[in-house]
Amino acid sequence: MVLPFSRSISHVSPLALRVSAWLGSSLPPPWIDVPQRSGAHKVLSSRSPCASLFFGMCCIIPHLFQLHLFIYIYFVSSNLSHLFNSFFASCHKLQESLLSSASGYSNYRGILNWCVIMLVLSNARLFLENLLKYGILVDPIQVISLFLKDPYRWPAACLVIASNIFIMIALYTERRLSVGAIGENVGIIIHSINLSTVLFFPVATLLMVNSVTPVGGVLALAVYTILFLKLYSYKDVNKWCREIQHAKALSMSRSFSSASRSQVHYPGNLTHRDMYYFVFAPTLCYELNFPRSPRIRKRFLLRRLFEMLFFMQLLVGLIQQWMVPTIQNSMKPFQDMDYSRMIERLLKLAVPNHFIWLIFFYWFFHSSLNFVAELMQFGDREFYRDWWNSETITYFWQNWNIPVHKWCLRHFYKPMLKRGMSKWVGQTAVFLISAFFHEYLVSVPLKMFRLWAFMGMMAQLPLAWLVGRVFQGNYGNAAVWISLIIGQPIAVLMYVHDYYVLHYGGEEPAAPVLLS
Ligand SMILES: CC(C)(COP(=O)(O)OP(=O)(O)OC[C@H]1O[C@@H](n2cnc3c(N)ncnc32)[C@H](O)[C@@H]1OP(=O)(O)O)[C@@H](O)C(=O)NCCC(=O)NCCS
């Protein structure tokens, strides 16, 4: 019998402990009682050496035998109790299965890995299929043609440079207002004209100048939209500063004298440096003193730059190789109103469209905005929150684009609530404005007014209500993802279909080209 020698001390029986204590001492063994032990000792001392040796051997051999027996009993007794425990102890207890929600189990790391592997495998197949079907469509030269029609005319770039005029008008209006050279009402009129021009000047230019490409037009309009939101915030904050200054002057308060000297105070903020810092900073909400990071981290900056360049290439490559041919193949079913083929094409487009949107999110909100913020030592890096965990549509809109959400809250939603409007009216108004800008950014560059983007954005309100009422928890999260995965390609296909019908008379272009 093989005895386990690595027992813990808790398995050792009391008898075995007594034996091991005796072995360590010079006393007679514990199983020989005292008179017996003293007699043997006397006999041993009165005999000849030979007889003593024989007598000693006779005494020791039984002891050795007994010792062996005790060691054996020690191991057998400790082992038996262990075996008893392992065979007869209960092997069941009250517990839930791992996959039932009551078990509280939440480690799905392995399943996540499986999802990623399945995703890679299925997309590798799609990638190969695409390559075999179309060959390599990625063409860096074609990218240049997306921005320029005529190499000697750069209307979109000229528009961006011209935007400095509106920045200067806003700054000088504020300077005049700060010294009281013009009244508040005149200031409001000048700002309103300036802001309206910021919105409509690029529209007029893009509609009149033919050499602007749709992509160039989107970029120029995006710059003007951002500028509009920034100048609106600039005007509001400077007005609030004047109101506070006025209130302090009335109450003869001197509290501002205790503030830190390193902080900028109104009207000390009305400088070109401050204005351009705000124009380039990755925020839409103006402040006199932005939180600043202590230094520029070079490794962080280089990593973001690398990501920006890499994801930019990846985006362009995926659009050319994957999205454009899928869109072009979708035109015929849409013209023929072949519903089953239309749904098949829509689902096919949903995959590349969604990947491209996710890559765009990371490229813009993480890599690019962090790059600019690091370069400008702009401290507030909350450009997005965990929108991917959204269980309601409302949560998604509150968390996916934080610069826009903050602007909406600070300059539009809260002022409306303060004027006594209900939350519902405030939210509808915000989504109306948002829908207007989405349509503005798509329809003007395409020179085609179809209202798909506007309707898509306005549809968020009933959708938010429906998802909030019907779905909860994980089901709500799945509903948000489905609305993103399916909703966007519907809008894309609508615009592209209408664009092709308008420009190619319903015929598919021979070569796979981007909108040009
Ligand atoms: C409309 C929208 C602004 C609503 O935001 P919301 O967070 O759901 O609004 P809430 O009703 O929860 O209120 C938000 C804030 O208003 C405050 N508030 C509520 N009632 C108020 C009142 N009567 N007076 C003053 N403030 C009030 C809240 O305290 C809260 O303040 P906090 O943010 O400082 O905590 C948001 O859904 C949104 O940004 N939508 C559009 C987003 C968009 O179009 N993005 C485009 C991305 S491409």
XYZ file of C-alpha atoms and ligand atoms in Angstrom:
564
model
C 0.000 0.000 0.000
C 1.365 3.412 -0.971
C 1.097 5.820 1.905
C 0.851 9.527 1.279
C 3.737 11.219 3.092
C 2.578 14.727 2.608
C -0.242 14.873 5.131
C -0.927 18.094 6.891
C -0.530 18.149 10.690
C -4.309 18.292 11.151
C -4.578 14.656 9.980
C -2.125 13.300 12.617
C -3.795 11.254 15.392
C -2.889 11.945 19.110
C -1.231 8.492 19.480
C 1.024 9.166 16.529
C 2.009 12.473 18.121
C 3.010 10.687 21.342
C 5.196 8.206 19.371
C 6.954 10.952 17.494
C 7.611 12.836 20.804
C 9.178 9.705 22.339
C 11.415 9.116 19.295
C 12.898 12.547 19.826
C 13.853 11.779 23.549
C 16.104 9.215 25.387
C 13.223 7.826 27.511
C 11.909 4.232 27.216
C 8.970 3.793 24.853
C 5.559 4.962 26.100
C 3.956 1.511 25.897
C 6.409 -0.002 28.562
C 5.187 0.896 32.039
C 7.648 2.235 34.659
C 8.409 -0.852 36.982
C 8.982 -3.056 33.926
C 11.361 -0.489 32.522
C 13.445 -0.176 35.757
C 13.822 -4.082 36.037
C 15.136 -4.447 32.523
C 17.620 -1.710 33.202
C 19.019 -3.575 36.247
C 19.437 -6.911 34.349
C 21.206 -5.121 31.539
C 23.756 -3.535 33.841
C 24.675 -6.879 35.735
C 25.464 -9.100 32.633
C 28.717 -9.718 30.516
C 29.145 -7.523 27.314
C 28.041 -10.423 24.978
C 25.027 -11.191 27.081
C 24.314 -7.482 27.306
C 24.451 -7.160 23.509
C 22.153 -10.183 23.088
C 19.846 -8.899 25.786
C 19.873 -5.429 24.235
C 19.097 -6.811 20.779
C 16.239 -8.825 22.227
C 14.875 -5.624 23.790
C 15.376 -3.387 20.734
C 13.944 -5.707 18.018
C 10.449 -5.817 19.538
C 10.687 -2.049 20.000
C 11.645 -1.573 16.360
C 8.782 -3.822 15.336
C 6.412 -1.849 17.543
C 7.747 1.423 16.159
C 7.114 0.259 12.596
C 3.657 -0.857 13.633
C 2.915 2.565 15.144
C 4.126 4.449 12.116
C 1.944 2.224 9.999
C -1.056 2.799 12.293
C -0.400 6.568 12.171
C -0.539 6.717 8.382
C -3.407 4.282 8.034
C -5.503 6.099 10.663
C -4.904 9.548 9.130
C -5.435 8.236 5.614
C -8.612 6.404 6.536
C -10.214 9.543 7.976
C -9.303 11.389 4.790
C -10.706 8.621 2.607
C -13.863 8.612 4.715
C -14.250 12.332 4.217
C -13.754 12.094 0.478
C -16.163 9.175 -0.055
C -18.965 9.968 2.326
C -19.041 13.828 2.499
C -21.986 15.470 0.592
C -21.144 16.352 -3.040
C -24.192 18.561 -3.615
C -25.038 22.019 -2.429
C -27.717 24.587 -3.222
C -26.450 26.469 -6.290
C -27.556 27.973 -9.647
C -26.256 27.050 -13.094
C -23.571 29.446 -14.330
C -25.565 30.721 -17.285
C -28.676 31.598 -15.244
C -28.738 35.239 -14.187
C -29.401 34.316 -10.507
C -25.918 32.725 -10.293
C -24.338 36.210 -10.350
C -21.663 34.876 -12.727
C -20.260 37.564 -14.982
C -16.922 36.438 -16.374
C -17.605 36.002 -20.094
C -14.021 36.672 -21.201
C -13.810 33.358 -23.049
C -17.081 34.024 -24.883
C -15.845 37.486 -25.852
C -12.674 35.900 -27.278
C -14.832 33.419 -29.175
C -16.902 36.301 -30.618
C -13.758 38.086 -31.742
C -12.377 34.927 -33.384
C -15.695 34.261 -35.157
C -15.796 37.887 -36.278
C -12.256 37.726 -37.654
C -12.923 34.418 -39.420
C -16.204 35.507 -40.996
C -14.721 38.802 -42.098
C -11.608 37.132 -43.470
C -13.950 35.128 -45.671
C -15.772 38.297 -46.730
C -12.430 39.993 -47.381
C -11.273 37.128 -49.614
C -14.605 37.015 -51.427
C -14.380 40.763 -52.029
C -10.800 40.497 -53.343
C -11.659 37.594 -55.670
C -14.720 39.424 -56.983
C -13.375 42.962 -57.472
C -9.571 42.742 -57.259
C -7.787 45.582 -55.448
C -9.860 48.771 -55.607
C -7.847 50.834 -53.105
C -6.433 53.791 -55.018
C -4.597 56.557 -53.114
C -4.593 58.864 -56.160
C -8.388 58.700 -56.294
C -8.464 60.063 -52.717
C -6.987 63.343 -53.961
C -9.818 63.640 -56.492
C -12.262 63.436 -53.576
C -10.983 66.787 -52.325
C -10.081 68.538 -55.578
C -11.808 68.634 -58.955
C -9.433 71.146 -60.440
C -5.848 71.198 -59.065
C -5.709 74.998 -59.574
C -8.857 75.697 -57.573
C -9.162 75.051 -53.854
C -12.602 76.461 -52.989
C -13.074 74.413 -49.794
C -9.661 75.474 -48.438
C -10.393 79.122 -49.366
C -13.689 78.898 -47.487
C -11.906 77.643 -44.385
C -9.359 80.485 -44.552
C -12.178 83.023 -45.020
C -13.749 81.869 -41.738
C -11.161 84.008 -39.895
C -13.222 87.087 -40.846
C -16.134 85.847 -38.714
C -13.818 85.020 -35.817
C -12.473 88.580 -35.883
C -15.971 90.097 -36.062
C -16.978 88.149 -32.933
C -13.814 89.188 -31.047
C -14.054 92.893 -31.922
C -17.772 93.001 -31.148
C -17.027 91.603 -27.692
C -14.235 94.119 -27.165
C -16.595 96.999 -27.994
C -19.260 95.544 -25.707
C -16.771 95.155 -22.824
C -15.885 98.865 -22.830
C -19.505 99.909 -23.320
C -18.821 101.412 -26.777
C -21.945 99.642 -28.067
C -25.076 98.593 -26.186
C -26.200 95.006 -25.512
C -28.948 95.176 -28.146
C -26.564 96.347 -30.842
C -24.191 93.570 -29.767
C -26.954 90.975 -30.126
C -27.796 92.244 -33.634
C -24.145 92.147 -34.761
C -23.645 88.651 -33.335
C -26.889 87.412 -34.921
C -25.862 88.704 -38.357
C -22.371 87.284 -37.918
C -23.655 83.850 -36.849
C -26.254 83.717 -39.652
C -23.526 84.559 -42.154
C -21.342 81.786 -40.730
C -24.175 79.382 -41.565
C -25.285 80.698 -44.952
C -22.115 82.080 -46.560
C -20.594 78.583 -47.118
C -23.952 77.295 -48.415
C -24.130 80.062 -51.011
C -20.487 79.480 -51.987
C -20.879 75.702 -52.334
C -24.063 76.027 -54.369
C -22.550 78.592 -56.726
C -19.022 77.218 -57.196
C -18.944 74.069 -59.304
C -15.376 73.106 -58.565
C -16.184 71.981 -55.009
C -16.317 68.193 -54.538
C -18.899 66.700 -52.116
C -16.138 65.616 -49.714
C -14.488 69.055 -49.826
C -17.923 70.595 -49.254
C -18.612 68.388 -46.196
C -15.251 69.345 -44.661
C -15.780 73.086 -45.240
C -19.317 72.925 -43.846
C -18.140 70.922 -40.829
C -15.575 73.653 -40.071
C -18.263 76.350 -40.354
C -20.727 74.379 -38.208
C -18.111 73.955 -35.468
C -17.283 77.658 -35.748
C -20.955 78.576 -35.441
C -21.316 76.551 -32.224
C -18.057 77.974 -30.807
C -18.871 81.614 -31.590
C -22.360 81.155 -30.137
C -20.795 79.873 -26.909
C -18.209 82.702 -26.947
C -20.959 85.307 -27.196
C -23.006 83.698 -24.383
C -20.111 83.327 -21.931
C -18.887 86.906 -22.418
C -22.444 88.118 -21.864
C -22.677 86.083 -18.628
C -19.342 87.638 -17.529
C -20.703 91.132 -18.113
C -23.854 90.268 -16.155
C -21.782 88.951 -13.224
C -19.500 92.005 -13.355
C -22.528 94.253 -13.381
C -24.126 92.408 -10.431
C -20.867 92.642 -8.461
C -20.535 96.339 -9.186
C -24.084 96.881 -7.954
C -23.500 94.961 -4.721
C -20.068 96.670 -4.261
C -18.588 93.145 -3.859
C -14.792 92.815 -4.010
C -14.698 89.048 -3.967
C -12.931 88.867 -7.356
C -9.798 90.464 -5.775
C -9.228 87.280 -3.750
C -9.129 85.065 -6.843
C -5.846 83.618 -8.099
C -3.680 85.980 -10.146
C -2.874 83.274 -12.699
C -6.559 83.106 -13.685
C -7.839 85.209 -16.582
C -10.640 87.644 -15.701
C -13.123 89.398 -17.946
C -12.322 91.443 -20.102
C -8.709 90.242 -19.980
C -9.807 87.201 -22.023
C -10.679 89.271 -25.125
C -7.365 88.705 -26.902
C -6.422 87.092 -30.218
C -4.416 84.454 -28.361
C -7.365 83.453 -26.152
C -9.766 83.461 -29.112
C -7.570 81.235 -31.288
C -6.847 78.897 -28.385
C -10.608 78.371 -28.101
C -11.065 78.049 -31.888
C -8.527 75.203 -32.074
C -9.301 73.587 -28.692
C -11.315 70.334 -28.847
C -14.422 71.783 -27.228
C -17.487 73.750 -28.305
C -18.075 75.419 -24.929
C -16.082 78.563 -24.179
C -14.505 79.237 -20.788
C -12.141 81.963 -19.622
C -9.908 79.422 -17.888
C -9.813 75.936 -19.355
C -8.320 73.114 -17.273
C -4.752 72.621 -18.566
C -2.564 69.515 -18.499
C 0.869 70.092 -16.873
C 3.008 69.098 -19.899
C 2.907 67.572 -23.397
C 3.508 63.795 -23.170
C 5.545 63.033 -26.297
C 4.893 59.272 -26.326
C 1.140 59.811 -25.922
C 1.209 62.395 -28.720
C 3.127 60.091 -31.093
C 0.804 57.172 -30.363
C -2.260 59.290 -31.164
C -0.595 60.603 -34.330
C 0.208 57.076 -35.467
C -3.407 56.003 -34.783
C -4.721 59.009 -36.688
C -2.647 58.205 -39.781
C -3.286 54.463 -39.620
C -7.046 54.659 -39.101
C -7.363 57.339 -41.770
C -5.759 54.976 -44.316
C -7.890 52.088 -43.067
C -11.086 54.136 -43.399
C -10.300 55.209 -46.955
C -9.260 51.653 -47.897
C -12.414 50.079 -46.447
C -14.667 52.625 -48.136
C -13.043 52.067 -51.533
C -12.699 48.304 -51.314
C -15.797 47.267 -49.410
C -18.437 49.958 -49.216
C -18.444 51.479 -52.720
C -18.925 48.162 -54.615
C -21.663 47.108 -52.169
C -23.481 50.405 -52.670
C -23.172 50.155 -56.436
C -24.569 46.621 -56.406
C -27.520 47.907 -54.390
C -28.709 50.428 -56.977
C -30.569 48.025 -59.257
C -32.771 46.394 -56.564
C -33.649 49.912 -55.364
C -34.624 51.059 -58.854
C -36.654 47.907 -59.496
C -38.223 48.122 -56.001
C -37.283 44.467 -55.532
C -37.960 44.332 -51.754
C -36.295 41.023 -50.860
C -33.113 41.983 -52.781
C -33.270 45.455 -51.228
C -33.261 43.966 -47.716
C -30.437 41.594 -48.661
C -28.356 44.537 -49.986
C -29.179 46.624 -46.932
C -27.971 43.893 -44.572
C -24.870 43.411 -46.704
C -24.069 47.119 -46.513
C -24.761 47.216 -42.765
C -21.550 45.313 -41.948
C -18.945 47.545 -43.703
C -20.927 50.671 -42.807
C -20.927 49.752 -39.136
C -17.220 48.892 -39.082
C -16.405 52.173 -40.784
C -18.555 54.090 -38.312
C -16.843 52.408 -35.330
C -13.388 53.104 -36.759
C -14.452 56.692 -37.423
C -15.583 57.021 -33.799
C -12.194 55.870 -32.497
C -10.265 57.892 -35.084
C -12.103 61.142 -34.355
C -13.178 61.047 -30.704
C -10.179 59.221 -29.287
C -7.138 59.629 -31.545
C -7.702 63.021 -33.199
C -9.314 64.949 -30.320
C -6.749 63.592 -27.847
C -3.935 64.515 -30.252
C -5.151 68.111 -30.510
C -5.815 68.297 -26.751
C -2.340 66.985 -25.908
C -0.725 69.441 -28.300
C -2.669 72.346 -26.756
C -2.361 71.025 -23.184
C -6.143 71.039 -22.989
C -6.981 69.129 -19.805
C -10.599 67.975 -20.210
C -10.424 64.774 -22.264
C -14.004 63.641 -21.796
C -14.914 63.455 -25.484
C -17.162 60.404 -25.126
C -18.576 58.255 -22.378
C -19.586 54.563 -22.370
C -22.266 54.881 -25.045
C -21.667 51.220 -26.023
C -23.455 50.207 -22.798
C -26.544 52.307 -23.686
C -29.752 50.592 -22.697
C -31.843 53.499 -24.004
C -31.594 55.745 -27.058
C -31.555 58.770 -24.715
C -28.456 57.433 -22.941
C -26.761 56.994 -26.318
C -27.323 60.632 -27.317
C -26.177 61.845 -23.900
C -22.905 59.935 -24.118
C -21.591 59.388 -27.610
C -20.618 62.945 -28.601
C -19.835 64.833 -25.399
C -18.703 68.156 -26.969
C -22.044 68.498 -28.810
C -24.077 67.218 -25.861
C -22.387 69.720 -23.489
C -23.056 72.563 -25.926
C -26.713 71.538 -26.303
C -27.193 71.400 -22.520
C -25.359 74.626 -21.694
C -26.450 76.930 -24.510
C -29.795 75.591 -25.606
C -31.533 73.050 -23.367
C -30.952 74.537 -19.898
C -31.723 78.139 -21.004
C -35.006 76.823 -22.440
C -35.855 75.011 -19.191
C -35.008 78.157 -17.222
C -37.495 80.089 -19.339
C -40.171 77.676 -18.139
C -40.396 75.281 -21.078
C -41.069 71.638 -20.369
C -38.350 68.974 -20.748
C -40.215 67.412 -23.636
C -40.318 70.711 -25.581
C -36.637 71.317 -24.762
C -35.581 67.882 -25.993
C -37.671 68.176 -29.155
C -36.099 71.574 -29.872
C -32.566 70.170 -29.368
C -33.268 67.257 -31.711
C -34.779 69.682 -34.263
C -31.592 71.773 -34.254
C -29.463 68.625 -34.408
C -31.575 67.288 -37.307
C -31.146 70.608 -39.135
C -27.343 70.433 -38.857
C -27.236 66.768 -39.941
C -29.265 67.619 -43.049
C -27.187 70.768 -43.634
C -23.945 68.738 -43.611
C -25.242 66.199 -46.137
C -27.670 67.974 -48.469
C -25.602 71.067 -49.241
C -22.407 69.262 -50.349
C -24.490 66.786 -52.415
C -26.583 69.714 -53.736
C -29.664 67.575 -53.194
C -32.364 68.228 -50.587
C -34.036 65.005 -49.604
C -34.469 65.333 -45.776
C -33.423 61.710 -45.062
C -30.864 62.813 -42.422
C -33.360 65.254 -40.912
C -36.015 62.544 -40.643
C -33.477 60.037 -39.304
C -32.558 62.399 -36.481
C -36.161 63.340 -35.688
C -37.074 59.638 -35.665
C -34.812 59.332 -32.612
C -37.517 60.876 -30.411
C -40.266 58.255 -31.009
C -37.590 55.547 -31.142
C -36.258 56.661 -27.741
C -39.787 56.543 -26.345
C -40.440 53.072 -27.830
C -37.123 51.516 -26.718
C -37.523 53.054 -23.246
C -41.035 51.567 -22.867
C -40.591 48.131 -24.454
C -36.995 47.045 -23.820
C -34.978 46.956 -20.618
C -31.445 45.937 -19.692
C -29.628 43.811 -22.269
C -32.624 43.927 -24.613
C -32.483 47.726 -24.537
C -28.762 47.600 -25.320
C -29.419 45.226 -28.247
C -32.168 47.575 -29.521
C -29.729 50.532 -29.476
C -27.096 48.524 -31.392
C -29.651 47.343 -33.968
C -30.888 50.900 -34.509
C -27.283 51.981 -35.145
C -26.369 49.030 -37.369
C -29.507 49.157 -39.518
C -30.530 52.832 -39.311
C -27.362 54.323 -40.788
C -27.116 52.163 -43.953
C -30.776 52.959 -44.719
C -29.930 56.683 -44.759
C -26.708 56.048 -46.737
C -28.512 53.988 -49.378
C -31.294 56.566 -49.697
C -28.842 59.395 -50.367
C -26.608 57.382 -52.709
C -29.590 56.068 -54.654
C -31.010 59.571 -55.076
C -27.565 60.920 -56.001
C -27.070 58.318 -58.715
C -30.565 58.836 -60.058
C -29.934 62.605 -60.185
C -26.456 62.465 -61.731
C -26.430 59.269 -63.807
C -30.139 59.081 -64.709
C -30.539 55.817 -62.800
C -27.671 54.054 -64.595
C -24.912 52.532 -62.540
C -21.503 54.140 -63.240
C -19.160 51.764 -65.094
C -16.225 52.031 -62.687
C -16.498 51.869 -58.913
C -16.009 55.505 -58.012
C -16.717 57.466 -54.899
C -19.208 60.294 -55.177
C -17.466 62.706 -57.464
C -31.636 66.893 -25.411
C -30.521 66.567 -24.464
C -29.624 67.776 -24.281
C -31.144 66.153 -23.153
O -30.135 65.820 -22.266
P -30.493 65.069 -20.887
O -29.212 64.790 -20.217
O -31.400 63.931 -21.177
O -31.327 66.157 -20.112
P -31.932 66.101 -18.639
O -33.369 66.422 -18.717
O -31.536 64.822 -17.991
O -31.210 67.330 -17.878
C -29.862 67.548 -18.010
C -29.417 68.702 -17.157
O -30.404 69.730 -17.089
C -30.644 70.069 -15.709
N -32.044 70.489 -15.544
C -33.127 69.702 -15.533
N -34.227 70.474 -15.352
C -33.796 71.754 -15.226
C -34.441 72.999 -15.026
N -35.757 73.109 -14.922
N -33.674 74.108 -14.968
C -32.335 74.039 -15.076
N -31.668 72.890 -15.272
C -32.392 71.758 -15.354
C -30.346 68.793 -14.969
O -30.024 69.064 -13.627
C -29.145 68.283 -15.704
O -27.983 68.999 -15.309
P -26.530 68.316 -15.241
O -26.253 67.855 -16.658
O -25.659 69.413 -14.822
O -26.673 67.191 -14.287
C -29.669 65.362 -24.981
O -30.483 64.276 -25.229
C -28.897 65.699 -26.227
O -27.806 66.213 -26.150
N -29.471 65.355 -27.415
C -28.967 65.724 -28.704
C -27.640 65.141 -28.948
C -27.240 65.298 -30.367
O -27.960 65.666 -31.222
N -25.997 64.975 -30.637
C -25.506 65.043 -31.953
C -24.353 64.179 -32.039
S -23.845 63.933 -33.696
